[in-house]
Coordinates of C-alpha atoms in Angstrom, one line a residue:
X24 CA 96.8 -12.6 -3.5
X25 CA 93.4 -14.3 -2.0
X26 CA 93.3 -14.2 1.9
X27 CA 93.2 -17.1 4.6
X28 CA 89.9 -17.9 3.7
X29 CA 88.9 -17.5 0.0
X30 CA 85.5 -18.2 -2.4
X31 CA 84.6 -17.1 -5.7
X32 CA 81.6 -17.7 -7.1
X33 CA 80.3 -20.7 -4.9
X34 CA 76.9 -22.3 -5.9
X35 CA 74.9 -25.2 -3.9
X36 CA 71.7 -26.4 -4.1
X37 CA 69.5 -29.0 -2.8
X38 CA 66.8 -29.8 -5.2
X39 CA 64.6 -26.9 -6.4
X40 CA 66.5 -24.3 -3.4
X41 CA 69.5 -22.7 -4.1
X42 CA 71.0 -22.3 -0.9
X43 CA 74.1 -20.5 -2.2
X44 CA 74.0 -18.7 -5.5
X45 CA 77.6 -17.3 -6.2
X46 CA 79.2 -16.2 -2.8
X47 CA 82.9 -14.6 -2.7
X48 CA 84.3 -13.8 0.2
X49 CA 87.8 -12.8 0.8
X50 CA 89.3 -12.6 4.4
X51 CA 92.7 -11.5 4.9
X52 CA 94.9 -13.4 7.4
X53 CA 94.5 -12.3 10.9
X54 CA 91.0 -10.7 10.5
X55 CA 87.4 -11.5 11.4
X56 CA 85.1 -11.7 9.1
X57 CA 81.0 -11.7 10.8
X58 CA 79.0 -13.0 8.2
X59 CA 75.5 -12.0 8.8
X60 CA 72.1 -12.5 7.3
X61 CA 68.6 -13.7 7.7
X62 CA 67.6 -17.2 8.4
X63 CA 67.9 -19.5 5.4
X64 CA 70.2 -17.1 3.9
X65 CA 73.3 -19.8 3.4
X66 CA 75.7 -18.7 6.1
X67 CA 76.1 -22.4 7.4
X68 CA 76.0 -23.7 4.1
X69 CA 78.9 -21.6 3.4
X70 CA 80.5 -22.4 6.1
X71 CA 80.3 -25.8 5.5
X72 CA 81.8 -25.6 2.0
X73 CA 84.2 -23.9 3.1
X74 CA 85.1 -26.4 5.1
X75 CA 84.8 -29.5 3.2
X76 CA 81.4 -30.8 4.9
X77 CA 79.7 -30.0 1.8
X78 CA 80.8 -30.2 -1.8
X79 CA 79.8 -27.1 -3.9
X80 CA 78.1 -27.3 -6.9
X81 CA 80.6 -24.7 -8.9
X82 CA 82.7 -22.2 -7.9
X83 CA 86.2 -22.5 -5.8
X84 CA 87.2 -21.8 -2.3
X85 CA 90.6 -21.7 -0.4
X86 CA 91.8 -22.3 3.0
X87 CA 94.9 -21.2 4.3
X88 CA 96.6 -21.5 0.7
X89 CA 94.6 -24.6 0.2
X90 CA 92.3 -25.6 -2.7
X91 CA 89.1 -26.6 -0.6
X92 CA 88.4 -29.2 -3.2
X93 CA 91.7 -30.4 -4.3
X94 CA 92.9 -31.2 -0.9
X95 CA 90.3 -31.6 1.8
X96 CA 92.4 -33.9 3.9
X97 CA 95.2 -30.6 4.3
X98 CA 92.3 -27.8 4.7
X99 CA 91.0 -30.4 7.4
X100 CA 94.2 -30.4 9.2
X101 CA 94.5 -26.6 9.0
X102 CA 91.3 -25.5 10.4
X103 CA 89.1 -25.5 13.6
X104 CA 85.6 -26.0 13.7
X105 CA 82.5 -24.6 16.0
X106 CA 79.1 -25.8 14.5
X107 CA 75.8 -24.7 15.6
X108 CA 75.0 -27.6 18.1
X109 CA 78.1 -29.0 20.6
X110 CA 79.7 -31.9 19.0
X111 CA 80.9 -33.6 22.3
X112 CA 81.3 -37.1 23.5
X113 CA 78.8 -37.6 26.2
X114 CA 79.8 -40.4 28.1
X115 CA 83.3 -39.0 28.6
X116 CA 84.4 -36.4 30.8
X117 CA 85.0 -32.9 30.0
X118 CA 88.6 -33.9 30.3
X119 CA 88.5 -36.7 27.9
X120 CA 86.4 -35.0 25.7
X121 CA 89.5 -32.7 24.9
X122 CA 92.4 -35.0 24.6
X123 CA 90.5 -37.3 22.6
X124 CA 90.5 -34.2 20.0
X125 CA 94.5 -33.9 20.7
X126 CA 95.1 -37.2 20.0
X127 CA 93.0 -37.4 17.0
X128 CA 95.0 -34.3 15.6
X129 CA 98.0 -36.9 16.3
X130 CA 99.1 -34.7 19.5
X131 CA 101.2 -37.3 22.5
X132 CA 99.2 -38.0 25.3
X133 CA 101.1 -35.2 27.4
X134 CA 100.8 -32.2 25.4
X135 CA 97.3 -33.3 25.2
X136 CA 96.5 -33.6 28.7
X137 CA 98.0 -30.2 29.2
X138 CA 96.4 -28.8 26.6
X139 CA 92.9 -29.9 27.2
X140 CA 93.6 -28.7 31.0
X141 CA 94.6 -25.2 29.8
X142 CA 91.4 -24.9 27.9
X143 CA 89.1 -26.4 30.9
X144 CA 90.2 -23.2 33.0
X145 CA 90.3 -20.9 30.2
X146 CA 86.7 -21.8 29.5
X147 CA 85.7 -21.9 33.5
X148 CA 85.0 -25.9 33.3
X149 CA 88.2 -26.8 35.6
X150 CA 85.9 -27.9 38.4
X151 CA 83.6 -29.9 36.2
X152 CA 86.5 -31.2 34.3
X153 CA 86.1 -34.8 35.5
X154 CA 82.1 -35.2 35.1
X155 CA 80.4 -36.8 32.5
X156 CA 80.0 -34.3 29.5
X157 CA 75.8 -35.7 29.8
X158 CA 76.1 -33.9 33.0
X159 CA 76.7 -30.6 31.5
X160 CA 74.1 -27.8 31.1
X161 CA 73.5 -26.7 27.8
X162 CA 75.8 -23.8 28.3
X163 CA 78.9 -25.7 29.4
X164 CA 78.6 -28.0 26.6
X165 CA 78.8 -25.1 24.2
X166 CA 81.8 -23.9 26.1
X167 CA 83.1 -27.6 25.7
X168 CA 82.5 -27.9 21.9
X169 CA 84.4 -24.3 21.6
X170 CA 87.2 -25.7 23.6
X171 CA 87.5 -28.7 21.4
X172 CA 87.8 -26.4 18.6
X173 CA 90.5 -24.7 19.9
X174 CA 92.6 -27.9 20.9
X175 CA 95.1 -27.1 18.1
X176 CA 95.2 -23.5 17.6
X177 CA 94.3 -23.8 14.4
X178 CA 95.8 -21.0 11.5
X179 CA 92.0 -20.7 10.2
X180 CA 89.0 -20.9 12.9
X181 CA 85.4 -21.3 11.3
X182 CA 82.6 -20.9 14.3
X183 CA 79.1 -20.7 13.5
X184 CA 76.9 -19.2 15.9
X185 CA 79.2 -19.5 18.9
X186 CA 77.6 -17.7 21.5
X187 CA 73.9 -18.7 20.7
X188 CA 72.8 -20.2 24.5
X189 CA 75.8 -18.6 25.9
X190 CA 74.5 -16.3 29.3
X191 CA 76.3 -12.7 29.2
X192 CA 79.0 -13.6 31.3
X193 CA 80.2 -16.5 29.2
X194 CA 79.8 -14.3 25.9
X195 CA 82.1 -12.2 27.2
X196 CA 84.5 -14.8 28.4
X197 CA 84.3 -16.3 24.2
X198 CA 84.7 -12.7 22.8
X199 CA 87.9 -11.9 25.3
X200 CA 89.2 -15.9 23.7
X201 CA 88.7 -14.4 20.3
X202 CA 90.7 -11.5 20.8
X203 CA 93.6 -13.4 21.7
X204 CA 93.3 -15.8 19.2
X205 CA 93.4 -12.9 16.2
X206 CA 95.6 -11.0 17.8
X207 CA 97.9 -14.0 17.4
X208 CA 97.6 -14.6 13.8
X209 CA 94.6 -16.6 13.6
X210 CA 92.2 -15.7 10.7
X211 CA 88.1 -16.0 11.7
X212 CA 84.7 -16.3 9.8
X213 CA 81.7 -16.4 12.4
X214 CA 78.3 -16.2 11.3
X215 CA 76.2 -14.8 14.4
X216 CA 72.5 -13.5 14.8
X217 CA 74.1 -11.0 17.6
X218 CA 75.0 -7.7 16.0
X219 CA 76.3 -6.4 19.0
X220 CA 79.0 -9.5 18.5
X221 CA 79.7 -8.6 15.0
X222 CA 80.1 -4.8 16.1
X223 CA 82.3 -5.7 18.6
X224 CA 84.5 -8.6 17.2
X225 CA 84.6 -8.1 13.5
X226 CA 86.9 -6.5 11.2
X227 CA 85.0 -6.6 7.7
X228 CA 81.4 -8.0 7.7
X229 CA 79.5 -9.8 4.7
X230 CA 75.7 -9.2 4.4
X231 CA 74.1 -12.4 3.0
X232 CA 70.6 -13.1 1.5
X233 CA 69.4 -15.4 -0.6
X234 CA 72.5 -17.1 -1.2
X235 CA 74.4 -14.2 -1.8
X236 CA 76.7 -11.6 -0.6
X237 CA 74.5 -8.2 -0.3
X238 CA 77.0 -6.0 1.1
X239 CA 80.7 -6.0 2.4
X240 CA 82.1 -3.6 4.5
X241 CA 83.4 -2.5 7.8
X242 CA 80.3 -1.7 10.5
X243 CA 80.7 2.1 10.1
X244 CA 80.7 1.9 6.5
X245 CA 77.4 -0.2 6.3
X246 CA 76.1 2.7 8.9
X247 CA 76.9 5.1 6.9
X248 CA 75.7 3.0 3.8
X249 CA 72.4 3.4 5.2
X250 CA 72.5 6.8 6.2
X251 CA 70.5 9.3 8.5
X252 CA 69.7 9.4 12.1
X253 CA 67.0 7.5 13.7
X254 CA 64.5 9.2 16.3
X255 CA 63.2 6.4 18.9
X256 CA 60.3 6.6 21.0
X257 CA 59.2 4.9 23.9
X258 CA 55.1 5.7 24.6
X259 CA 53.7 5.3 27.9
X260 CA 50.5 4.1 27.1
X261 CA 50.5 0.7 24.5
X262 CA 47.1 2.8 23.0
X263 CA 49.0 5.6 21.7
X264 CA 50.9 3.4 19.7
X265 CA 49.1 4.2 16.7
X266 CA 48.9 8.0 17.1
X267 CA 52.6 8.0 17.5
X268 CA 53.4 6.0 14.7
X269 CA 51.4 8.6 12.9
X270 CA 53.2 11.7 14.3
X271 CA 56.3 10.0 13.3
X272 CA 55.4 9.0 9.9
X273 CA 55.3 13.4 8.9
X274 CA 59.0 13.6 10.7
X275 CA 60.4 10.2 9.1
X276 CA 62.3 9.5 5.8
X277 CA 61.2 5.7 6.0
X278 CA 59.0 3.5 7.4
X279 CA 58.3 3.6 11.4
X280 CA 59.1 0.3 12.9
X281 CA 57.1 -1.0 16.0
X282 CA 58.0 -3.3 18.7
X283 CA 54.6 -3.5 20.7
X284 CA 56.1 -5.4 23.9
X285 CA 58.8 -2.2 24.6
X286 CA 56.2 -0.1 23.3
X287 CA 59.1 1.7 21.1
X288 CA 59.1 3.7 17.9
X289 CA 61.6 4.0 15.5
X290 CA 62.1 6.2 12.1
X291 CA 64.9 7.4 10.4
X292 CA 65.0 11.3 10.0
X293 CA 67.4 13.8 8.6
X294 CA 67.1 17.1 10.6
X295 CA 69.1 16.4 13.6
X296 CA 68.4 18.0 17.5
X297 CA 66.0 20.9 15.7
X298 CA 63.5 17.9 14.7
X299 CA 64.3 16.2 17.3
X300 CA 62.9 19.0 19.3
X301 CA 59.5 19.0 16.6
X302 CA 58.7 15.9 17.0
X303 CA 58.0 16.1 20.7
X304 CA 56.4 19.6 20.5
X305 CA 53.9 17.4 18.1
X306 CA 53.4 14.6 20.9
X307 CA 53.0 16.2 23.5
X308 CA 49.9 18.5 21.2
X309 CA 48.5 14.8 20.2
X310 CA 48.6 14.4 24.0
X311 CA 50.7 11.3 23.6
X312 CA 52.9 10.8 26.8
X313 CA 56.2 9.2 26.6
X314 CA 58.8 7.7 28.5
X315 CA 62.0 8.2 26.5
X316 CA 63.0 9.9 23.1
X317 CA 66.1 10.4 22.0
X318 CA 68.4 10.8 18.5
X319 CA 70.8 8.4 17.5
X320 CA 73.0 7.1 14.9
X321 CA 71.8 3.5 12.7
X322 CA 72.4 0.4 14.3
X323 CA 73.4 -3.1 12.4
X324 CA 69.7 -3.6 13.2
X325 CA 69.0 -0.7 10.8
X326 CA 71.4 -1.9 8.5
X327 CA 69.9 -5.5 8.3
X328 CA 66.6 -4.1 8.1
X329 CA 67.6 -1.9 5.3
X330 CA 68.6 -4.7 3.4
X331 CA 67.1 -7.6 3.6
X332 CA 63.5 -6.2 4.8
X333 CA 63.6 -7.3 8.7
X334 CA 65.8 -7.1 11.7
X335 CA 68.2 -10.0 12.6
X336 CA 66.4 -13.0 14.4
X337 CA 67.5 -15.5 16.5
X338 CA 66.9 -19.3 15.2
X339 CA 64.6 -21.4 17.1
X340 CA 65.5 -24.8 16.8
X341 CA 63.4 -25.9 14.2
X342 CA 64.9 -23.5 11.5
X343 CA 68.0 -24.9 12.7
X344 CA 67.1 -28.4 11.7
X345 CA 66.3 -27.3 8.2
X346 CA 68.9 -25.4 7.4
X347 CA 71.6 -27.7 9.1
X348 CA 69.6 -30.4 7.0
X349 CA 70.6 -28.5 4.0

């Protein structure tokens, strides 16, 4: 029996790009699914197939028992929506931001206003409640447009990028909402550039690229998909970079990866603390000082990197543009 959120086979394109090119996804009710990949890869365009902004091109998708393209008006009622950029009424408060959204969901004034005041303190806007949303920083209109999302408690939640702007504090404060909201039932998909989000949030997570789905699994098993330890190195001198990358490149059963502003190292190795221990017996004869080195297991980072051919980035906000575009 399909799950909360269903697609088989889903194909959209926009002239000569083929943004999705047969995505299936199946997320049972009550879970999170982190759907990760590369920018341009078609997470939002899923996302907004999924839920009925965009018409695919073939394929079929369901929501909450709901044929996506049979009944759009019902999958609208049954779902919440976070976008990438805060969809919020500016010249109305914070307040009337939210039971406007009640009352458009056909909520009575009441249960609206005490709604939308619940959500104002659960989101730490209570004492800007009454100010113009233009007021707001960035952050507290993304904590807004989440809010407004939520108005409902929706059976099916789509958020894309939540958190992106969000300081640590108020990450934290959107993960801890989450929590509660799948612990009650509610079924998630949430695309995110954080790994540490997925790792922490996510049930089952979908790798996509290129329009399709790359991998599926839980985070350990996409660890363990890609296998091995990883030895990092952090060089004291930026001008030993080189040599190091060298030393590591006899130890490695990959290819060394460099980030020259940390001045780190990283290669996966098999071999465990016995290598470990080589590798900085061979350093230290190059004459290449460090400042840390240590063993550990793979990271998303590695995972992403495996399979797709670079680490997660963050969107800057012209690649936003094109993809929301598409």
């Amino acid at each position: 029996m399909p799950g909360a959120i269903y697609a088989e086979g889903l194909v959209k394109t926009f002239g000569d790009v083929k943004a999705l090119d047969g995505v299936d996804l199946d997320v049972p009710e009550g879970t999170v699914l982190g759907l990760l990949g590369p920018n341009g890869a078609g997470k939002t365009t899923t996302v907004r197939c999924l839920t009925t902004l965009l018409r695919p091109d073939r394929g079929r998708a369901e929501v909450a028992g709901l044929d996506v393209l049979k009944h759009p008006n019902e999958v609208r009622r049954s779902i919440g929506l976070s976008g990438q950029f805060a969809a919020v009424d500016e010249y109305l408060t914070g307040r009337e931001n939210l039971q406007m959204v009640g009352q458009l969901y056909q909520m009575k004034a009441k249960p609206a206003k005490a709604r939308a005041a619940e959500l104002l303190d659960q989101f730490d806007l209570a004492d800007a409640a009454d100010r113009p949303a233009k007021t707001y920083s960035g952050g507290m209109r993304r904590r807004l447009d989440l809010a407004a999302a939520l108005v409902v408690s929706p059976p099916v939640m789509f958020m894309d990028e939540p958190t992106t702007g969000l300081d640590p504090r108020n990450r934290q404060l959107l993960w801890d909402v989450i929590k509660r909201l799948v612990s009650g039932g509610t079924t998630l998909l949430l695309t995110t550039q954080y790994l540490e989000e997925a790792d922490h949030l996510a049930h089952d997570i979908a790798v996509v690229d290129h329009g399709r789905v790359i991998a599926r699994g839980t985070s350990d098993q996409l660890k363990a998909q890609t296998g091995g330890e990883r030895v990092e190195v952090v060089v004291h001198e930026r001008e030993h970079i080189a040599t190091a990358r060298e030393v590591l490149a006899g130890f490695g059963k990959g290819d060394t990866t460099v980030e020259e502003h940390t001045r780190k190292l990283t290669v996966p190795v098999t071999g465990g603390a016995k290598l470990l221990a080589e590798v900085i017996r061979e350093l230290d004869t190059r004459g290449i000082e460090i400042d840390d080195i240590g063993l550990r297991r793979p990271t998303l980072d590695d995972v992403f990197l495996s399979l797709t051919g670079h680490v997660a980035e963050l969107r800057s906000n012209e690649e936003n543009g094109k993809e929301a575009a598409a």
